[in-house]
Every structure is written in C-alpha cells, then in structure tokens.
CSV table of C-alpha atoms in Angstrom, one decimal:
chain,number,residue,atom,x,y,z
A,1,UNK,CA,33.4,-18.2,-40.8
A,2,UNK,CA,33.6,-14.7,-42.4
A,3,UNK,CA,30.3,-15.4,-44.1
A,4,UNK,CA,28.7,-16.2,-40.7
A,5,UNK,CA,29.9,-13.0,-39.1
A,6,UNK,CA,28.9,-10.9,-42.1
A,7,UNK,CA,25.4,-12.4,-41.8
A,8,UNK,CA,25.4,-11.8,-38.1
A,9,UNK,CA,26.4,-8.1,-38.6
A,10,UNK,CA,23.7,-7.7,-41.3
A,11,UNK,CA,21.1,-9.1,-38.9
A,12,UNK,CA,22.3,-6.8,-36.1
A,13,UNK,CA,22.0,-3.8,-38.5
A,14,UNK,CA,18.4,-4.8,-39.3
A,15,UNK,CA,17.7,-5.1,-35.6
A,16,UNK,CA,19.1,-1.6,-34.9
A,17,UNK,CA,16.6,-0.2,-37.5
A,18,UNK,CA,13.9,-0.9,-34.8
A,19,UNK,CA,15.1,2.4,-33.2
A,20,UNK,CA,13.8,4.3,-36.3
A,21,UNK,CA,10.5,4.6,-34.3
A,22,UNK,CA,12.3,7.3,-32.3
A,23,UNK,CA,12.0,9.5,-35.4
A,24,UNK,CA,8.3,9.9,-34.6
A,25,UNK,CA,9.3,11.6,-31.3
A,26,UNK,CA,12.0,13.7,-32.9
A,27,UNK,CA,10.3,14.9,-36.1
A,28,UNK,CA,6.7,14.4,-35.4
A,29,UNK,CA,4.0,12.1,-37.0
A,30,UNK,CA,3.1,14.3,-40.0
A,31,UNK,CA,6.7,14.8,-41.2
A,32,UNK,CA,7.4,11.1,-40.9
A,33,UNK,CA,4.3,10.2,-42.9
A,34,UNK,CA,5.6,12.4,-45.7
A,35,UNK,CA,9.1,10.9,-45.6
A,36,UNK,CA,7.8,7.3,-45.3
A,37,UNK,CA,6.4,7.5,-48.9
A,38,UNK,CA,10.0,7.9,-50.2
A,39,UNK,CA,11.3,5.1,-48.0
A,40,UNK,CA,8.5,2.9,-49.1
A,41,UNK,CA,9.1,3.7,-52.8
A,42,UNK,CA,12.8,2.9,-52.4
A,43,UNK,CA,11.8,-0.4,-50.8
A,44,UNK,CA,9.5,-1.3,-53.6
A,45,UNK,CA,12.3,-1.0,-56.2
A,46,UNK,CA,14.8,-2.8,-54.0
A,47,UNK,CA,12.5,-5.7,-53.1
A,48,UNK,CA,11.3,-6.3,-56.6
A,49,UNK,CA,14.8,-6.1,-58.1
A,50,UNK,CA,16.4,-8.4,-55.5
A,51,UNK,CA,13.6,-10.9,-56.2
A,52,UNK,CA,13.6,-10.7,-60.1
A,53,UNK,CA,17.3,-10.1,-60.8
A,54,UNK,CA,19.1,-11.9,-57.9
A,55,UNK,CA,17.1,-14.5,-55.9
A,56,UNK,CA,15.2,-16.1,-58.8
A,57,UNK,CA,18.2,-16.3,-61.3
A,58,UNK,CA,20.4,-17.6,-58.5
A,59,UNK,CA,17.9,-20.3,-57.6
A,60,UNK,CA,17.6,-21.3,-61.3
A,61,UNK,CA,21.3,-21.4,-61.8
A,62,UNK,CA,22.1,-23.4,-58.6
A,63,UNK,CA,19.3,-25.9,-59.2
A,64,UNK,CA,19.9,-26.4,-62.9
A,65,UNK,CA,16.1,-26.7,-63.4
A,66,UNK,CA,13.8,-24.7,-65.7
A,67,UNK,CA,11.7,-21.7,-64.5
A,68,UNK,CA,8.5,-23.6,-65.3
A,69,UNK,CA,9.4,-26.4,-62.9
A,70,UNK,CA,10.3,-24.1,-60.1
A,71,UNK,CA,7.6,-21.3,-60.5
A,72,UNK,CA,5.4,-23.2,-58.0
A,73,UNK,CA,7.8,-22.2,-55.2
A,74,UNK,CA,7.5,-18.5,-56.1
A,75,UNK,CA,3.7,-18.9,-56.1
A,76,UNK,CA,4.0,-20.8,-52.8
A,77,UNK,CA,6.0,-17.9,-51.2
A,78,UNK,CA,3.4,-15.4,-52.3
A,79,UNK,CA,0.5,-17.5,-51.1
A,80,UNK,CA,2.2,-18.5,-47.8
A,81,UNK,CA,2.8,-14.8,-46.8
A,82,UNK,CA,-0.7,-13.9,-47.8
A,83,UNK,CA,-1.9,-16.5,-45.4
A,84,UNK,CA,0.5,-15.3,-42.6
A,85,UNK,CA,-0.6,-11.7,-43.1
A,86,UNK,CA,-4.3,-12.7,-43.0
A,87,UNK,CA,-3.5,-14.5,-39.7
A,88,UNK,CA,-1.9,-11.5,-38.1
A,89,UNK,CA,-4.6,-9.1,-39.4
A,90,UNK,CA,-7.2,-11.4,-37.8
A,91,UNK,CA,-5.4,-11.4,-34.5
A,92,UNK,CA,-4.9,-7.6,-34.6
A,93,UNK,CA,-8.6,-7.1,-35.1
A,94,UNK,CA,-9.4,-9.7,-32.6
A,95,UNK,CA,-7.1,-8.0,-30.1
A,96,UNK,CA,-8.7,-4.6,-30.5
A,97,UNK,CA,-11.6,-5.5,-28.2
A,98,UNK,CA,-9.3,-7.0,-25.5
A,99,UNK,CA,-7.3,-5.1,-22.9
A,100,UNK,CA,-4.4,-3.0,-24.0
A,101,UNK,CA,-1.8,-5.4,-22.6
A,102,UNK,CA,-3.2,-8.4,-24.5
A,103,UNK,CA,-3.2,-6.3,-27.8
A,104,UNK,CA,0.4,-5.3,-27.2
A,105,UNK,CA,1.5,-8.9,-26.7
A,106,UNK,CA,-0.2,-9.8,-30.0
A,107,UNK,CA,1.7,-7.1,-31.9
A,108,UNK,CA,5.0,-8.0,-30.3
A,109,UNK,CA,4.6,-11.7,-31.0
A,110,UNK,CA,3.7,-10.9,-34.6
A,111,UNK,CA,6.8,-8.8,-34.9
A,112,UNK,CA,8.9,-11.5,-33.3
A,113,UNK,CA,7.9,-14.0,-36.0
A,114,UNK,CA,8.2,-11.4,-38.8
A,115,UNK,CA,11.7,-10.5,-37.8
A,116,UNK,CA,12.8,-14.1,-37.4
A,117,UNK,CA,11.6,-14.8,-40.9
A,118,UNK,CA,13.6,-11.8,-42.1
A,119,UNK,CA,16.6,-13.4,-40.3
A,120,UNK,CA,16.1,-16.7,-42.0
A,121,UNK,CA,15.9,-15.0,-45.4
A,122,UNK,CA,19.1,-13.0,-44.7
A,123,UNK,CA,20.8,-16.2,-43.6
A,124,UNK,CA,19.8,-18.1,-46.7
A,125,UNK,CA,21.0,-15.3,-48.9
A,126,UNK,CA,24.4,-15.2,-47.2
A,127,UNK,CA,24.7,-19.0,-47.4
A,128,UNK,CA,24.2,-18.6,-51.2
A,129,UNK,CA,26.5,-15.6,-51.8
A,130,UNK,CA,27.9,-12.8,-49.7
A,131,UNK,CA,26.9,-10.1,-52.2
A,132,UNK,CA,23.4,-11.5,-52.4
A,133,UNK,CA,23.3,-11.4,-48.6
A,134,UNK,CA,24.1,-7.7,-48.4
A,135,UNK,CA,21.7,-6.8,-51.2
A,136,UNK,CA,18.9,-8.8,-49.5
A,137,UNK,CA,19.7,-7.1,-46.2
A,138,UNK,CA,19.5,-3.7,-47.8
A,139,UNK,CA,16.1,-4.4,-49.3
A,140,UNK,CA,14.8,-5.7,-46.0
A,141,UNK,CA,16.1,-2.7,-44.1
A,142,UNK,CA,14.4,-0.2,-46.4
A,143,UNK,CA,11.2,-2.1,-46.0
A,144,UNK,CA,11.6,-2.3,-42.3
A,145,UNK,CA,12.1,1.5,-41.6
A,146,UNK,CA,8.5,2.5,-42.3
A,147,UNK,CA,7.3,-0.8,-40.7
A,148,UNK,CA,9.2,-0.1,-37.4
A,149,UNK,CA,7.9,3.5,-37.3
A,150,UNK,CA,4.4,2.2,-37.7
A,151,UNK,CA,4.9,-0.5,-35.0
A,152,UNK,CA,6.2,2.1,-32.6
A,153,UNK,CA,3.2,4.3,-33.2
A,154,UNK,CA,0.8,1.3,-32.6
A,155,UNK,CA,2.6,0.4,-29.4
A,156,UNK,CA,2.3,4.0,-28.1
A,157,UNK,CA,-1.4,3.9,-29.1
A,158,UNK,CA,-1.8,0.6,-27.2
A,159,UNK,CA,-0.7,2.4,-24.0
A,160,UNK,CA,3.1,1.8,-23.7
A,161,UNK,CA,5.4,4.6,-22.6
A,162,UNK,CA,7.8,5.8,-25.4
A,163,UNK,CA,10.9,4.4,-23.8
A,164,UNK,CA,9.3,1.0,-23.2
A,165,UNK,CA,8.0,0.9,-26.8
A,166,UNK,CA,11.5,1.5,-28.2
A,167,UNK,CA,13.0,-1.0,-25.9
A,168,UNK,CA,10.4,-3.7,-26.6
A,169,UNK,CA,10.7,-3.0,-30.3
A,170,UNK,CA,14.5,-3.5,-30.2
A,171,UNK,CA,14.3,-6.7,-28.1
A,172,UNK,CA,11.8,-8.2,-30.4
A,173,UNK,CA,13.8,-7.2,-33.4
A,174,UNK,CA,16.7,-9.3,-32.1
A,175,UNK,CA,14.8,-12.4,-33.4
A,176,UNK,CA,16.4,-11.5,-36.7
A,177,UNK,CA,19.7,-12.6,-35.2
A,178,UNK,CA,18.0,-15.8,-34.0
A,179,UNK,CA,16.7,-16.4,-37.5
A,180,UNK,CA,20.3,-16.1,-38.9
A,181,UNK,CA,21.7,-18.4,-36.2
A,182,UNK,CA,19.1,-21.0,-36.8
A,183,UNK,CA,19.7,-20.9,-40.5
A,184,UNK,CA,23.5,-21.3,-40.1
A,185,UNK,CA,23.0,-24.0,-37.5
A,186,UNK,CA,21.0,-26.0,-40.0
A,187,UNK,CA,23.2,-25.0,-42.9
A,188,UNK,CA,24.3,-28.5,-44.0
A,189,UNK,CA,20.7,-29.7,-43.9
A,190,UNK,CA,19.4,-26.6,-45.7
A,191,UNK,CA,21.9,-26.6,-48.6
A,192,UNK,CA,20.0,-29.1,-50.8
A,193,UNK,CA,16.9,-27.0,-50.4
A,194,UNK,CA,18.6,-23.6,-50.8
A,195,UNK,CA,17.3,-22.9,-54.4
A,196,UNK,CA,13.7,-23.6,-53.3
A,197,UNK,CA,14.0,-21.5,-50.2
A,198,UNK,CA,15.4,-18.6,-52.2
A,199,UNK,CA,12.3,-18.8,-54.5
A,200,UNK,CA,10.0,-18.8,-51.5
A,201,UNK,CA,11.9,-15.7,-50.2
A,202,UNK,CA,11.5,-14.1,-53.7
A,203,UNK,CA,7.8,-14.8,-53.4
A,204,UNK,CA,7.8,-13.1,-50.0
A,205,UNK,CA,9.5,-10.0,-51.4
A,206,UNK,CA,7.2,-9.8,-54.4
A,207,UNK,CA,4.2,-10.1,-52.1
A,208,UNK,CA,5.4,-7.4,-49.7
A,209,UNK,CA,6.2,-5.0,-52.6
A,210,UNK,CA,3.0,-5.5,-54.6
A,211,UNK,CA,0.4,-6.2,-52.0
A,212,UNK,CA,1.7,-4.2,-49.0
A,213,UNK,CA,3.8,-1.3,-50.2
A,214,UNK,CA,2.5,-0.3,-53.6
A,215,UNK,CA,-1.1,0.4,-52.3
A,216,UNK,CA,0.4,2.8,-49.8
A,217,UNK,CA,1.9,4.8,-52.6
A,218,UNK,CA,-1.5,5.4,-54.1
A,219,UNK,CA,-2.7,7.1,-51.0
A,220,UNK,CA,-1.3,10.3,-52.3
A,221,UNK,CA,-2.8,11.7,-55.6
A,222,UNK,CA,-0.2,14.6,-55.8
A,223,UNK,CA,1.6,14.7,-59.2
A,224,UNK,CA,4.8,15.9,-57.5
A,225,UNK,CA,4.5,13.1,-55.0
A,226,UNK,CA,4.0,10.6,-57.8
A,227,UNK,CA,7.1,11.7,-59.7
A,228,UNK,CA,9.1,11.5,-56.5
A,229,UNK,CA,7.8,7.9,-55.9
A,230,UNK,CA,8.8,6.8,-59.4
A,231,UNK,CA,12.3,8.3,-58.9
A,232,UNK,CA,12.8,6.5,-55.6
A,233,UNK,CA,11.5,3.2,-57.0
A,234,UNK,CA,14.1,3.5,-59.8
A,235,UNK,CA,16.8,4.3,-57.3
A,236,UNK,CA,15.8,1.3,-55.2
A,237,UNK,CA,16.2,-0.9,-58.3
A,238,UNK,CA,19.5,0.7,-59.2
A,239,UNK,CA,20.8,-0.2,-55.7
A,240,UNK,CA,20.4,-3.9,-56.8
A,241,UNK,CA,21.0,-3.9,-60.5
A,242,UNK,CA,24.2,-1.8,-60.8
A,243,UNK,CA,26.3,-3.8,-58.3
A,244,UNK,CA,25.1,-6.9,-60.1
A,245,UNK,CA,26.6,-5.7,-63.4
A,246,UNK,CA,30.0,-5.2,-61.9
A,247,UNK,CA,30.3,-8.0,-59.4
A,248,UNK,CA,28.8,-11.0,-61.2
C-alpha cells in the first residue's frame, strides 16, 4: 500500500509542475528561454541514464532473457513514440487553420494523453521498485518543466486568458494520476509484462532525449552555453547513477 501512495504522490508532484508555466508571467519569455536550456540539458542526462542504467538492466534481470531477444521492445518504444509525435504534429498543424477554440482543444487532448502515458510509466516503475519509481519521476519532471512552459505559451497564443491557461494545464496534467491509478488497478494483469513495458518506457525516454531535447540544445552556438549544457547533462546523469551505486 505504501508503494501505491508513493506512486500517487509522485504523480501529484508531476501534475503540480504544470504551474511552471506561471514562470513566463513572473520572469518573462526571454529569461525563461535561457533557463530552459539548462533544464533541458539536465533532462537529457536524467532520461538517458534512467533508460540505460535503470529501466533496461531491471527489465533484463527480471525477465532472465538476453538483451538481443528483448531489444525489439526498445526499438518498438522508440518507433511507437515517433508515430505518436507525428500524429500530434499533424493535428497541431491541421488545427492552425481552424478557430482558436478548436486548436486549443487539440493541444489539451494531446497533453491529456501525454500526461497519462507519463503516469503509466511512473506506475510501472513503482510496481517494479520504489527507488526506480522516484528516479523515473525525477527524470519525467525535469523533462516536463520546459514542456509545460511551452504549452502555457501556446495556450496563451491560442487566445486563452493566463488564469484559464494555468487552470486548464493543471486539470489536464491530473491525467498523470489517472495513469498511475490505471496501472495499479491492472497491476496483477501487468506483472507478467512488466519487463517488456519497462523496455518500451526506456525506448520512450531515449526517443524524447535524442529526438526532442538534444536538437533544442543545438539552437545555441555559444561556447559558454555549450559548456553549461554539457555540465547539466552530466549532473542529470549523476542524479541517476550515484543513488544506484549506493542503493542497489
């Protein structure tokens, strides 16, 4: 039962991150763009490390199978989320020519599904191991901060008032909790498939880090910025690797 409440608390923390969009109001867009590079860098290190040093080894150990026989699930995770992202990109572009309200609905529904998937991944991680659950949640949160700020900006651009944009962002983010509840409700049914689900989740994290976040880091050609990004990627990796050395 403690594991369930830990997972629920982690999902709530991830949902609260939706209020990070308020930083755009407080600090301004330009300052947040500069800070986002550091958050994104940290997320790259955390997501890759959770995938390579935690999710994949855990899946291999619990399944007792070789990496070669399970690698298809990592590939499947990468490919699946490539398809999902293509789907949302198509809908976002399709919505640009429609009325503002329709476009806003597309964004919110896309965020609902995205956050629910995050909740399922958090739930799967906690079902496997509490420490893995917290590490996975931390990696997701650092990825979500720039994402939520971006979503808030898009909703404002779509015509929503700032207060409504923050409220809608938070309400939609509660689907993370729904994802956790769904995962624990199906816990007994999911347990035989946990290793494969963890590998798909690892594929998701690898895709996000390499396809979505790393290209953003190349937008700045400043040497000083580049060194800062490298340092924060290493710090993100340390967040995952160091606890693993002491709490295996």
